[in-house]
mmCIF file of C-alpha atoms and ligand atoms in Angstrom:
data_model
loop_
_atom_site.group_PDB
_atom_site.id
_atom_site.type_symbol
_atom_site.label_atom_id
_atom_site.label_comp_id
_atom_site.label_asym_id
_atom_site.label_seq_id
_atom_site.Cartn_x
_atom_site.Cartn_y
_atom_site.Cartn_z
ATOM 1 C CA MET A 21 -22.893 -33.967 24.219
ATOM 2 C CA LYS A 22 -23.919 -30.728 23.934
ATOM 3 C CA LYS A 23 -21.835 -28.129 21.699
ATOM 4 C CA LYS A 24 -22.166 -25.140 19.862
ATOM 5 C CA ILE A 25 -21.422 -24.518 16.261
ATOM 6 C CA VAL A 26 -21.280 -21.456 14.320
ATOM 7 C CA ILE A 27 -22.107 -21.665 10.527
ATOM 8 C CA LEU A 28 -20.298 -19.116 7.995
ATOM 9 C CA PRO A 29 -21.743 -19.549 5.098
ATOM 10 C CA GLY A 30 -19.849 -16.952 3.327
ATOM 11 C CA ASP A 31 -20.194 -16.051 -0.526
ATOM 12 C CA GLY A 32 -21.125 -18.015 -3.465
ATOM 13 C CA ILE A 33 -21.425 -21.699 -3.189
ATOM 14 C CA GLY A 34 -20.154 -21.056 0.283
ATOM 15 C CA LYS A 35 -23.870 -21.084 1.097
ATOM 16 C CA GLU A 36 -25.241 -24.067 -0.604
ATOM 17 C CA VAL A 37 -22.266 -26.440 0.709
ATOM 18 C CA THR A 38 -22.526 -25.677 4.110
ATOM 19 C CA THR A 39 -26.209 -26.343 3.990
ATOM 20 C CA GLU A 40 -25.322 -29.900 3.237
ATOM 21 C CA GLY A 41 -22.829 -29.865 5.938
ATOM 22 C CA LYS A 42 -24.809 -29.122 8.347
ATOM 23 C CA LYS A 43 -27.074 -31.324 7.216
ATOM 24 C CA VAL A 44 -24.775 -33.912 8.168
ATOM 25 C CA LEU A 45 -24.086 -32.655 11.268
ATOM 26 C CA ASP A 46 -27.955 -32.912 12.359
ATOM 27 C CA ALA A 47 -27.996 -36.858 11.101
ATOM 28 C CA ILE A 48 -24.739 -37.291 13.257
ATOM 29 C CA ALA A 49 -26.359 -35.637 16.476
ATOM 30 C CA ALA A 50 -29.480 -37.731 15.664
ATOM 31 C CA ARG A 51 -27.758 -41.018 15.494
ATOM 32 C CA PHE A 52 -25.119 -40.214 18.465
ATOM 33 C CA ASN A 53 -27.699 -38.289 20.814
ATOM 34 C CA HIS A 54 -25.489 -35.137 20.733
ATOM 35 C CA GLU A 55 -27.288 -31.826 20.697
ATOM 36 C CA PHE A 56 -25.849 -29.237 18.562
ATOM 37 C CA ILE A 57 -26.838 -26.139 18.720
ATOM 38 C CA TYR A 58 -26.203 -23.719 15.650
ATOM 39 C CA ASP A 59 -25.427 -19.826 15.338
ATOM 40 C CA TYR A 60 -25.119 -17.962 11.833
ATOM 41 C CA ALA A 61 -23.015 -15.318 11.073
ATOM 42 C CA VAL A 62 -22.177 -13.241 8.127
ATOM 43 C CA ILE A 63 -18.638 -12.875 6.461
ATOM 44 C CA GLY A 64 -17.059 -11.777 3.176
ATOM 45 C CA HIS A 65 -19.075 -9.816 0.529
ATOM 46 C CA ASP A 66 -22.289 -10.348 1.969
ATOM 47 C CA ALA A 67 -21.069 -8.923 5.398
ATOM 48 C CA ILE A 68 -19.522 -5.874 3.108
ATOM 49 C CA GLU A 69 -23.083 -5.429 1.849
ATOM 50 C CA SER A 70 -24.708 -4.930 4.686
ATOM 51 C CA THR A 71 -22.166 -3.792 7.105
ATOM 52 C CA GLY A 72 -19.421 -2.496 5.145
ATOM 53 C CA ASN A 73 -17.008 -4.628 6.909
ATOM 54 C CA PRO A 74 -15.992 -8.137 5.559
ATOM 55 C CA LEU A 75 -15.469 -9.440 9.264
ATOM 56 C CA PRO A 76 -18.275 -7.671 11.484
ATOM 57 C CA ASP A 77 -17.522 -7.430 15.171
ATOM 58 C CA GLU A 78 -20.534 -9.093 15.839
ATOM 59 C CA THR A 79 -19.373 -11.799 13.725
ATOM 60 C CA LEU A 80 -16.129 -12.393 15.421
ATOM 61 C CA ALA A 81 -17.712 -12.029 19.203
ATOM 62 C CA ARG A 82 -19.828 -15.037 17.977
ATOM 63 C CA LEU A 83 -16.868 -16.973 16.437
ATOM 64 C CA LYS A 84 -14.942 -16.455 20.060
ATOM 65 C CA ASN A 85 -18.226 -17.745 21.663
ATOM 66 C CA CYS A 86 -18.897 -21.581 20.059
ATOM 67 C CA ASP A 87 -16.783 -24.834 20.568
ATOM 68 C CA ALA A 88 -16.145 -24.989 16.564
ATOM 69 C CA ILE A 89 -16.742 -23.261 13.366
ATOM 70 C CA LEU A 90 -18.206 -24.821 9.793
ATOM 71 C CA PHE A 91 -17.157 -22.135 7.230
ATOM 72 C CA GLY A 92 -18.256 -21.903 3.304
ATOM 73 C CA ALA A 93 -16.084 -19.728 1.291
ATOM 74 C CA VAL A 94 -15.673 -15.973 0.798
ATOM 75 C CA GLY A 95 -14.996 -13.904 -2.604
ATOM 76 C CA HIS A 96 -16.995 -12.189 -5.314
ATOM 77 C CA PRO A 97 -16.358 -11.265 -8.593
ATOM 78 C CA LYS A 98 -17.172 -7.686 -8.595
ATOM 79 C CA TYR A 99 -14.079 -7.644 -6.341
ATOM 80 C CA ASP A 100 -11.471 -10.067 -8.194
ATOM 81 C CA ASN A 101 -11.943 -7.912 -11.142
ATOM 82 C CA ASP A 102 -11.256 -4.624 -9.443
ATOM 83 C CA PRO A 103 -7.768 -4.729 -8.246
ATOM 84 C CA THR A 104 -8.504 -1.301 -6.636
ATOM 85 C CA ALA A 105 -11.324 -2.261 -4.298
ATOM 86 C CA LYS A 106 -10.084 -0.952 -0.752
ATOM 87 C CA VAL A 107 -12.138 -3.591 1.193
ATOM 88 C CA ARG A 108 -12.231 -7.050 -0.071
ATOM 89 C CA PRO A 109 -14.165 -10.323 1.064
ATOM 90 C CA GLU A 110 -10.670 -12.053 1.587
ATOM 91 C CA GLN A 111 -9.718 -9.677 4.109
ATOM 92 C CA GLY A 112 -12.510 -10.838 6.284
ATOM 93 C CA LEU A 113 -10.670 -14.324 5.795
ATOM 94 C CA LEU A 114 -7.577 -13.365 6.618
ATOM 95 C CA LYS A 115 -8.607 -11.160 9.524
ATOM 96 C CA MET A 116 -10.781 -14.002 11.214
ATOM 97 C CA ARG A 117 -7.291 -16.247 11.128
ATOM 98 C CA LYS A 118 -5.388 -14.123 12.467
ATOM 99 C CA GLU A 119 -8.014 -13.146 15.276
ATOM 100 C CA LEU A 120 -8.691 -16.581 16.092
ATOM 101 C CA GLY A 121 -4.994 -17.289 15.895
ATOM 102 C CA LEU A 122 -5.643 -20.106 13.891
ATOM 103 C CA TYR A 123 -1.855 -20.812 12.373
ATOM 104 C CA ALA A 124 -2.309 -24.432 11.298
ATOM 105 C CA ASN A 125 -4.203 -25.522 8.259
ATOM 106 C CA LEU A 126 -4.528 -29.527 7.702
ATOM 107 C CA ARG A 127 -5.455 -30.242 4.624
ATOM 108 C CA PRO A 128 -5.880 -34.150 4.350
ATOM 109 C CA ILE A 129 -5.143 -35.349 0.552
ATOM 110 C CA LYS A 130 -7.086 -39.024 0.515
ATOM 111 C CA LEU A 131 -8.285 -40.332 -2.808
ATOM 112 C CA PHE A 132 -11.590 -42.609 -2.297
ATOM 113 C CA ASP A 133 -10.665 -45.635 -4.500
ATOM 114 C CA GLU A 134 -13.823 -45.307 -6.226
ATOM 115 C CA LEU A 135 -12.659 -41.931 -7.673
ATOM 116 C CA LEU A 136 -9.437 -43.266 -8.790
ATOM 117 C CA GLU A 137 -10.838 -42.769 -12.254
ATOM 118 C CA ALA A 138 -11.886 -39.124 -11.714
ATOM 119 C CA SER A 139 -8.506 -37.513 -11.505
ATOM 120 C CA SER A 140 -6.619 -36.717 -14.501
ATOM 121 C CA ILE A 141 -3.381 -38.554 -12.889
ATOM 122 C CA LYS A 142 -3.058 -42.097 -13.865
ATOM 123 C CA PRO A 143 -4.583 -44.479 -11.182
ATOM 124 C CA GLU A 144 -1.491 -46.931 -10.916
ATOM 125 C CA ILE A 145 0.282 -43.228 -9.952
ATOM 126 C CA LEU A 146 -2.435 -42.351 -7.554
ATOM 127 C CA LYS A 147 -3.586 -45.537 -5.817
ATOM 128 C CA GLY A 148 -2.952 -45.400 -2.128
ATOM 129 C CA SER A 149 -2.172 -41.649 -2.048
ATOM 130 C CA ASP A 150 -2.593 -40.332 1.465
ATOM 131 C CA ILE A 151 -0.890 -36.775 2.352
ATOM 132 C CA LEU A 152 -1.550 -34.926 5.421
ATOM 133 C CA PHE A 153 -0.455 -30.934 4.361
ATOM 134 C CA PHE A 154 0.313 -28.687 7.000
ATOM 135 C CA ARG A 155 -0.147 -25.078 5.852
ATOM 136 C CA GLU A 156 1.116 -22.092 7.692
ATOM 137 C CA LEU A 157 -1.677 -19.525 7.770
ATOM 138 C CA THR A 158 -0.955 -16.529 9.583
ATOM 139 C CA GLY A 159 2.735 -15.547 8.325
ATOM 140 C CA ASP A 160 4.240 -15.301 4.679
ATOM 141 C CA VAL A 161 3.361 -12.671 2.091
ATOM 142 C CA TYR A 162 -0.308 -12.343 3.129
ATOM 143 C CA PHE A 163 0.595 -10.585 6.127
ATOM 144 C CA GLY A 164 4.262 -8.600 5.501
ATOM 145 C CA GLU A 165 4.228 -5.109 4.765
ATOM 146 C CA LYS A 166 2.788 -4.715 1.387
ATOM 147 C CA GLY A 167 1.646 -1.357 -0.604
ATOM 148 C CA ARG A 168 2.836 0.574 -3.986
ATOM 149 C CA LYS A 169 5.573 3.070 -4.452
ATOM 150 C CA ASP A 170 7.369 5.077 -7.300
ATOM 151 C CA ASP A 171 3.657 6.809 -8.162
ATOM 152 C CA GLY A 172 2.103 3.180 -7.795
ATOM 153 C CA LYS A 173 4.169 1.515 -10.403
ATOM 154 C CA THR A 174 5.922 -0.857 -8.176
ATOM 155 C CA GLY A 175 3.894 -3.007 -5.653
ATOM 156 C CA TYR A 176 5.401 -5.363 -3.218
ATOM 157 C CA ASP A 177 4.252 -7.965 -0.204
ATOM 158 C CA LEU A 178 6.950 -8.747 2.127
ATOM 159 C CA MET A 179 7.792 -12.634 2.691
ATOM 160 C CA ILE A 180 8.241 -12.508 6.550
ATOM 161 C CA TYR A 181 8.584 -15.455 9.010
ATOM 162 C CA GLN A 182 9.322 -15.313 12.673
ATOM 163 C CA ARG A 183 10.844 -18.295 14.299
ATOM 164 C CA TYR A 184 8.065 -19.004 16.527
ATOM 165 C CA GLU A 185 5.649 -19.015 13.595
ATOM 166 C CA VAL A 186 7.632 -22.076 12.016
ATOM 167 C CA GLU A 187 8.424 -23.981 15.700
ATOM 168 C CA ARG A 188 4.455 -24.282 16.714
ATOM 169 C CA ILE A 189 3.408 -25.596 13.036
ATOM 170 C CA ALA A 190 6.595 -27.851 12.861
ATOM 171 C CA HIS A 191 5.724 -29.486 16.138
ATOM 172 C CA LYS A 192 1.924 -30.153 14.978
ATOM 173 C CA ALA A 193 3.545 -31.817 11.813
ATOM 174 C CA PHE A 194 6.175 -33.924 13.527
ATOM 175 C CA ILE A 195 3.265 -34.904 16.104
ATOM 176 C CA ALA A 196 1.165 -35.809 13.666
ATOM 177 C CA ALA A 197 3.711 -37.939 11.614
ATOM 178 C CA ARG A 198 4.003 -40.156 14.534
ATOM 179 C CA THR A 199 0.585 -41.489 14.083
ATOM 180 C CA ARG A 200 1.127 -41.799 10.524
ATOM 181 C CA LYS A 201 4.261 -43.048 8.140
ATOM 182 C CA LYS A 202 6.807 -41.159 10.280
ATOM 183 C CA LYS A 203 8.028 -38.794 7.657
ATOM 184 C CA VAL A 204 7.887 -35.454 7.318
ATOM 185 C CA THR A 205 8.744 -33.065 4.078
ATOM 186 C CA SER A 206 9.157 -29.696 4.700
ATOM 187 C CA VAL A 207 8.892 -27.423 1.496
ATOM 188 C CA ASP A 208 10.784 -24.063 0.943
ATOM 189 C CA LYS A 209 12.737 -22.006 -1.450
ATOM 190 C CA ALA A 210 15.658 -21.921 0.715
ATOM 191 C CA ASN A 211 18.064 -21.751 -2.282
ATOM 192 C CA VAL A 212 16.884 -18.363 -2.915
ATOM 193 C CA LEU A 213 14.847 -16.791 -0.273
ATOM 194 C CA GLU A 214 16.227 -15.681 3.149
ATOM 195 C CA SER A 215 12.799 -16.592 5.003
ATOM 196 C CA SER A 216 12.868 -20.002 3.786
ATOM 197 C CA ARG A 217 16.329 -20.250 5.145
ATOM 198 C CA LEU A 218 15.212 -19.458 8.661
ATOM 199 C CA TRP A 219 12.351 -22.079 8.013
ATOM 200 C CA ARG A 220 14.635 -24.499 6.935
ATOM 201 C CA GLU A 221 16.991 -24.107 10.233
ATOM 202 C CA THR A 222 14.082 -24.243 12.457
ATOM 203 C CA VAL A 223 12.087 -26.969 11.289
ATOM 204 C CA GLN A 224 15.881 -29.004 11.423
ATOM 205 C CA GLU A 225 16.044 -27.792 14.970
ATOM 206 C CA ILE A 226 12.430 -29.114 16.069
ATOM 207 C CA GLY A 227 13.103 -32.507 13.687
ATOM 208 C CA LYS A 228 15.967 -33.246 16.417
ATOM 209 C CA LEU A 229 13.024 -33.675 18.839
ATOM 210 C CA TYR A 230 11.357 -36.183 17.030
ATOM 211 C CA PRO A 231 14.566 -38.302 16.212
ATOM 212 C CA ASP A 232 11.641 -41.260 15.377
ATOM 213 C CA VAL A 233 10.244 -39.141 12.287
ATOM 214 C CA GLN A 234 12.119 -38.856 9.178
ATOM 215 C CA LEU A 235 12.820 -35.056 7.998
ATOM 216 C CA GLU A 236 13.411 -34.194 4.648
ATOM 217 C CA HIS A 237 13.576 -31.019 2.911
ATOM 218 C CA GLN A 238 12.430 -30.285 -0.754
ATOM 219 C CA PHE A 239 12.226 -26.704 -2.524
ATOM 220 C CA VAL A 240 8.931 -25.928 -3.755
ATOM 221 C CA ASP A 241 9.380 -26.427 -7.441
ATOM 222 C CA ALA A 242 10.469 -29.814 -7.132
ATOM 223 C CA ALA A 243 8.034 -30.693 -4.557
ATOM 224 C CA ALA A 244 5.276 -29.183 -6.937
ATOM 225 C CA MET A 245 6.697 -31.672 -9.822
ATOM 226 C CA LYS A 246 7.336 -34.893 -7.242
ATOM 227 C CA LEU A 247 3.382 -34.360 -5.862
ATOM 228 C CA ILE A 248 2.173 -35.321 -9.408
ATOM 229 C CA GLN A 249 5.069 -37.635 -10.586
ATOM 230 C CA ASN A 250 4.937 -40.006 -7.486
ATOM 231 C CA PRO A 251 2.157 -38.646 -4.522
ATOM 232 C CA ARG A 252 2.995 -41.728 -2.880
ATOM 233 C CA SER A 253 6.181 -40.424 -1.659
ATOM 234 C CA PHE A 254 4.430 -38.140 0.712
ATOM 235 C CA ASP A 255 3.172 -38.453 4.168
ATOM 236 C CA VAL A 256 3.267 -35.248 5.964
ATOM 237 C CA VAL A 257 4.150 -31.906 4.480
ATOM 238 C CA VAL A 258 4.731 -28.902 6.040
ATOM 239 C CA THR A 259 5.140 -25.769 4.481
ATOM 240 C CA GLY A 260 4.437 -21.939 4.602
ATOM 241 C CA ASN A 261 1.461 -19.932 3.718
ATOM 242 C CA LEU A 262 1.940 -18.996 0.286
ATOM 243 C CA PHE A 263 3.737 -22.095 -1.021
ATOM 244 C CA GLY A 264 0.661 -24.508 0.924
ATOM 245 C CA ASP A 265 -2.109 -22.261 -0.867
ATOM 246 C CA ILE A 266 -0.499 -23.370 -4.040
ATOM 247 C CA LEU A 267 0.519 -26.817 -3.598
ATOM 248 C CA THR A 268 -2.771 -27.941 -1.868
ATOM 249 C CA ASP A 269 -5.247 -26.876 -4.659
ATOM 250 C CA GLU A 270 -2.307 -28.990 -6.825
ATOM 251 C CA ALA A 271 -2.831 -31.684 -4.539
ATOM 252 C CA SER A 272 -6.248 -31.418 -5.069
ATOM 253 C CA GLN A 273 -6.385 -33.409 -8.542
ATOM 254 C CA ILE A 274 -4.817 -36.227 -6.383
ATOM 255 C CA ALA A 275 -8.318 -36.275 -5.111
ATOM 256 C CA GLY A 276 -10.177 -36.032 -7.944
ATOM 257 C CA SER A 277 -11.310 -32.330 -7.538
ATOM 258 C CA MET A 278 -11.386 -29.312 -5.134
ATOM 259 C CA GLY A 279 -15.093 -30.485 -4.518
ATOM 260 C CA MET A 280 -13.570 -33.282 -2.669
ATOM 261 C CA LEU A 281 -11.416 -31.273 -0.118
ATOM 262 C CA ALA A 282 -11.770 -30.431 3.305
ATOM 263 C CA SER A 283 -9.566 -28.382 5.793
ATOM 264 C CA ALA A 284 -9.346 -27.868 9.323
ATOM 265 C CA SER A 285 -7.666 -24.535 10.794
ATOM 266 C CA VAL A 286 -6.626 -25.012 14.448
ATOM 267 C CA GLY A 287 -4.754 -22.701 16.793
ATOM 268 C CA ASP A 288 -4.721 -22.569 20.802
ATOM 269 C CA GLN A 289 -8.687 -21.450 20.475
ATOM 270 C CA VAL A 290 -11.491 -22.580 18.444
ATOM 271 C CA GLY A 291 -11.284 -24.713 15.208
ATOM 272 C CA LEU A 292 -12.583 -23.607 11.883
ATOM 273 C CA TYR A 293 -13.434 -26.199 9.150
ATOM 274 C CA GLU A 294 -13.660 -25.177 5.566
ATOM 275 C CA PRO A 295 -13.710 -26.999 2.372
ATOM 276 C CA ILE A 296 -10.484 -25.541 0.210
ATOM 277 C CA HIS A 297 -12.609 -24.460 -2.592
ATOM 278 C CA GLY A 298 -13.625 -20.784 -3.009
ATOM 279 C CA SER A 299 -17.012 -19.058 -3.739
ATOM 280 C CA ALA A 300 -16.799 -20.469 -7.467
ATOM 281 C CA HIS A 301 -19.047 -17.723 -9.099
ATOM 282 C CA ASP A 302 -18.830 -20.215 -12.307
ATOM 283 C CA ILE A 303 -21.607 -22.608 -10.747
ATOM 284 C CA THR A 304 -22.842 -20.386 -7.910
ATOM 285 C CA GLY A 305 -26.561 -20.783 -7.906
ATOM 286 C CA LYS A 306 -26.751 -24.011 -10.365
ATOM 287 C CA GLY A 307 -26.934 -26.451 -7.917
ATOM 288 C CA ILE A 308 -24.279 -28.399 -9.051
ATOM 289 C CA ALA A 309 -21.485 -28.001 -6.549
ATOM 290 C CA ASN A 310 -20.082 -30.587 -4.513
ATOM 291 C CA PRO A 311 -20.819 -30.601 -1.183
ATOM 292 C CA LEU A 312 -18.572 -33.563 -0.105
ATOM 293 C CA ALA A 313 -15.698 -31.141 0.611
ATOM 294 C CA SER A 314 -18.275 -29.482 3.136
ATOM 295 C CA ILE A 315 -19.147 -32.467 4.605
ATOM 296 C CA LEU A 316 -16.024 -34.197 5.236
ATOM 297 C CA SER A 317 -14.740 -30.607 6.761
ATOM 298 C CA ALA A 318 -17.848 -31.578 9.197
ATOM 299 C CA ALA A 319 -16.257 -34.980 9.551
ATOM 300 C CA LEU A 320 -12.926 -33.278 10.539
ATOM 301 C CA LEU A 321 -14.670 -30.761 12.924
ATOM 302 C CA LEU A 322 -16.447 -33.908 15.015
ATOM 303 C CA ASP A 323 -12.873 -35.588 15.243
ATOM 304 C CA ILE A 324 -10.638 -32.583 15.864
ATOM 305 C CA SER A 325 -12.620 -30.222 17.739
ATOM 306 C CA PHE A 326 -15.210 -32.555 19.474
ATOM 307 C CA GLY A 327 -13.006 -35.519 20.104
ATOM 308 C CA MET A 328 -15.648 -37.915 18.278
ATOM 309 C CA LYS A 329 -13.780 -40.371 16.462
ATOM 310 C CA ALA A 330 -16.870 -42.844 15.811
ATOM 311 C CA GLU A 331 -18.974 -39.894 15.045
ATOM 312 C CA SER A 332 -16.151 -38.657 12.348
ATOM 313 C CA GLU A 333 -15.427 -41.998 10.781
ATOM 314 C CA ALA A 334 -19.203 -42.815 10.468
ATOM 315 C CA VAL A 335 -19.441 -39.447 7.916
ATOM 316 C CA ILE A 336 -16.150 -40.674 6.044
ATOM 317 C CA ALA A 337 -17.799 -44.085 5.665
ATOM 318 C CA ALA A 338 -21.392 -42.609 4.348
ATOM 319 C CA VAL A 339 -19.205 -40.616 1.551
ATOM 320 C CA ALA A 340 -17.147 -43.550 0.767
ATOM 321 C CA ALA A 341 -20.514 -45.825 0.468
ATOM 322 C CA THR A 342 -22.441 -43.244 -1.350
ATOM 323 C CA LEU A 343 -19.328 -43.013 -4.010
ATOM 324 C CA LYS A 344 -19.526 -46.678 -3.890
ATOM 325 C CA GLU A 345 -22.936 -46.384 -5.112
ATOM 326 C CA GLY A 346 -22.121 -44.789 -8.170
ATOM 327 C CA TYR A 347 -23.159 -41.256 -7.260
ATOM 328 C CA ARG A 348 -21.769 -38.672 -8.504
ATOM 329 C CA THR A 349 -22.007 -34.310 -8.851
ATOM 330 C CA ALA A 350 -20.738 -33.065 -12.127
ATOM 331 C CA ASP A 351 -17.044 -31.956 -11.181
ATOM 332 C CA ILE A 352 -16.403 -35.944 -10.563
ATOM 333 C CA ALA A 353 -18.811 -37.333 -12.868
ATOM 334 C CA ASP A 354 -17.427 -38.957 -16.272
ATOM 335 C CA ALA A 355 -18.712 -40.133 -19.292
ATOM 336 C CA ASN A 356 -19.600 -43.709 -17.801
ATOM 337 C CA THR A 357 -21.725 -41.862 -15.011
ATOM 338 C CA PRO A 358 -25.520 -43.057 -15.850
ATOM 339 C CA ALA A 359 -28.109 -40.278 -15.556
ATOM 340 C CA ASN A 360 -29.704 -41.594 -13.025
ATOM 341 C CA LYS A 361 -26.375 -41.380 -10.337
ATOM 342 C CA ARG A 362 -25.669 -37.769 -11.487
ATOM 343 C CA LEU A 363 -26.973 -35.762 -8.188
ATOM 344 C CA ASN A 364 -27.313 -32.207 -7.361
ATOM 345 C CA THR A 365 -25.723 -30.439 -4.629
ATOM 346 C CA GLN A 366 -28.653 -31.374 -2.317
ATOM 347 C CA ALA A 367 -29.235 -34.533 -3.531
ATOM 348 C CA MET A 368 -25.864 -35.453 -3.115
ATOM 349 C CA GLY A 369 -26.098 -34.340 0.656
ATOM 350 C CA ASP A 370 -29.507 -36.180 1.207
ATOM 351 C CA GLN A 371 -27.526 -39.562 0.154
ATOM 352 C CA VAL A 372 -24.678 -39.221 2.649
ATOM 353 C CA VAL A 373 -27.488 -38.804 5.169
ATOM 354 C CA SER A 374 -29.176 -42.105 3.887
ATOM 355 C CA HIS A 375 -26.110 -43.679 5.000
ATOM 356 C CA LEU A 376 -26.303 -42.001 8.203
ATOM 357 C CA LYS A 377 -29.746 -43.370 9.028
ATOM 358 C CA LYS A 378 -28.990 -46.529 8.452
HETATM 359 P P1 NAD B 408 -12.621 -21.731 -6.681
HETATM 360 O O1 NAD B 408 -11.854 -22.719 -5.695
HETATM 361 O O2 NAD B 408 -14.098 -21.028 -5.847
HETATM 362 O O3 NAD B 408 -13.144 -22.476 -7.930
HETATM 363 C C1 NAD B 408 -12.006 -23.202 -8.817
HETATM 364 C C2 NAD B 408 -12.832 -24.006 -9.879
HETATM 365 O O4 NAD B 408 -12.937 -25.017 -9.096
HETATM 366 C C3 NAD B 408 -13.945 -23.136 -10.071
HETATM 367 O O5 NAD B 408 -14.256 -23.860 -11.756
HETATM 368 C C4 NAD B 408 -15.106 -24.146 -9.776
HETATM 369 O O6 NAD B 408 -16.325 -24.231 -10.231
HETATM 370 C C5 NAD B 408 -14.506 -25.598 -9.200
HETATM 371 N N1 NAD B 408 -14.938 -25.861 -7.972
HETATM 372 C C6 NAD B 408 -14.601 -25.342 -6.856
HETATM 373 N N2 NAD B 408 -15.595 -25.953 -5.663
HETATM 374 C C7 NAD B 408 -16.368 -26.756 -6.396
HETATM 375 C C8 NAD B 408 -17.325 -27.477 -5.934
HETATM 376 N N3 NAD B 408 -17.321 -27.991 -4.570
HETATM 377 N N4 NAD B 408 -17.712 -28.136 -6.721
HETATM 378 C C9 NAD B 408 -17.598 -28.246 -7.756
HETATM 379 N N5 NAD B 408 -16.718 -27.603 -8.467
HETATM 380 C C10 NAD B 408 -15.760 -26.434 -7.637
HETATM 381 O O7 NAD B 408 -11.225 -21.023 -6.830
HETATM 382 P P2 NAD B 408 -11.506 -19.248 -7.926
HETATM 383 O O8 NAD B 408 -12.554 -19.534 -9.238
HETATM 384 O O9 NAD B 408 -10.061 -18.851 -8.202
HETATM 385 O O10 NAD B 408 -12.191 -18.208 -6.938
HETATM 386 C C11 NAD B 408 -13.668 -17.800 -6.890
HETATM 387 C C12 NAD B 408 -13.748 -16.846 -5.631
HETATM 388 O O11 NAD B 408 -13.576 -17.605 -4.197
HETATM 389 C C13 NAD B 408 -12.663 -16.075 -5.347
HETATM 390 O O12 NAD B 408 -13.276 -14.869 -5.507
HETATM 391 C C14 NAD B 408 -11.567 -16.246 -4.694
HETATM 392 O O13 NAD B 408 -11.008 -15.194 -4.056
HETATM 393 C C15 NAD B 408 -12.158 -16.883 -3.628
HETATM 394 N N6 NAD B 408 -11.726 -18.073 -2.811
HETATM 395 C C16 NAD B 408 -11.841 -18.143 -1.651
HETATM 396 C C17 NAD B 408 -11.533 -19.120 -0.947
HETATM 397 C C18 NAD B 408 -11.969 -19.229 0.502
HETATM 398 O O14 NAD B 408 -12.736 -18.557 0.880
HETATM 399 N N7 NAD B 408 -11.087 -20.058 1.240
HETATM 400 C C19 NAD B 408 -10.386 -19.834 -1.359
HETATM 401 C C20 NAD B 408 -10.163 -19.943 -2.839
HETATM 402 C C21 NAD B 408 -10.583 -18.603 -3.628
#
């Protein structure tokens, strides 16, 4: 198959990890006889520096003219510490999601058995955890009216959801649950928030169309607790933008590290694939970032955007084999990891590729 992929490295470790993600896509193309044509574009801090715009029109045009996007991360300490900055790297990301209609963010949280000990959660609680999050991506406080009043002494962000936004992501969650354990947990804060009451009412109605799927509702505070207490009790979780943002970072601890979690953002057009982590300024340039989240994002890209199941499974198997051999980047290593199994970003990518060549 011939496919065009836009690589959007972004900022910080985004560049380092997408290099490895692309390396794996190249290995897949060679092994399965595909032709992947790559196009590169800028976003975030880099784009602000070169054009003044975190999502230049030229980037957007390229994104609209490809079969899938492999994205790294955006963000720069300059902006994190300056709340008054008018132009910010994250605006590029939010605009991209909106412009491409990427309303559903899928975050599979699956623990590789080899990493049972890497998590701060007890192995007996973790073993067998397999959760698929659906985080709504184009509504909520991120896109509601925001501003300052009272001479800047009051700040506000409107939490807002429209019925159709909840309906479309609920359908995606129920459809996915049918291929899994047939259970959907919808997370909201309906005891306090009106937008959450709309969320719950809508999910209940959509749920009636899927009588074979069990639907339960949890308040976000309780869900945050249960995720750590009993992660195996979840199958598919559907939630809003803000709650999903926070809960999936928490859930990354089930998988051992932020560096292990991939995500897919899909809507009605092109799909975008990215690790859940950010640009990680604290480790940028040190060559120690874990590239597996980007590599697993490439696996999602192959499966969801290209329908290449075998290719996607080959990537996941290569990651599992690499971990089984004991190879670890710093974030997933522990005191028992011998020096010769401790790998930098590039060497970890090479190790995964070596399994794809076998
Ligand atoms: P972060 O995800 O970048 O990092 C959190 C912690 O996890 C850091 O200690 C980091 O070193 C570690 N970490 C993250 N990815 C790792 C990897 N692949 N390997 C090893 N360790 C890893 O979150 P943050 O520090 O809160 O934010 C840093 C910047 O990233 C900010 O500017 C923020 O706005 C941005 N951000 C961007 C995105 C995105 O582009 N999707 C998401 C989250 C944060």
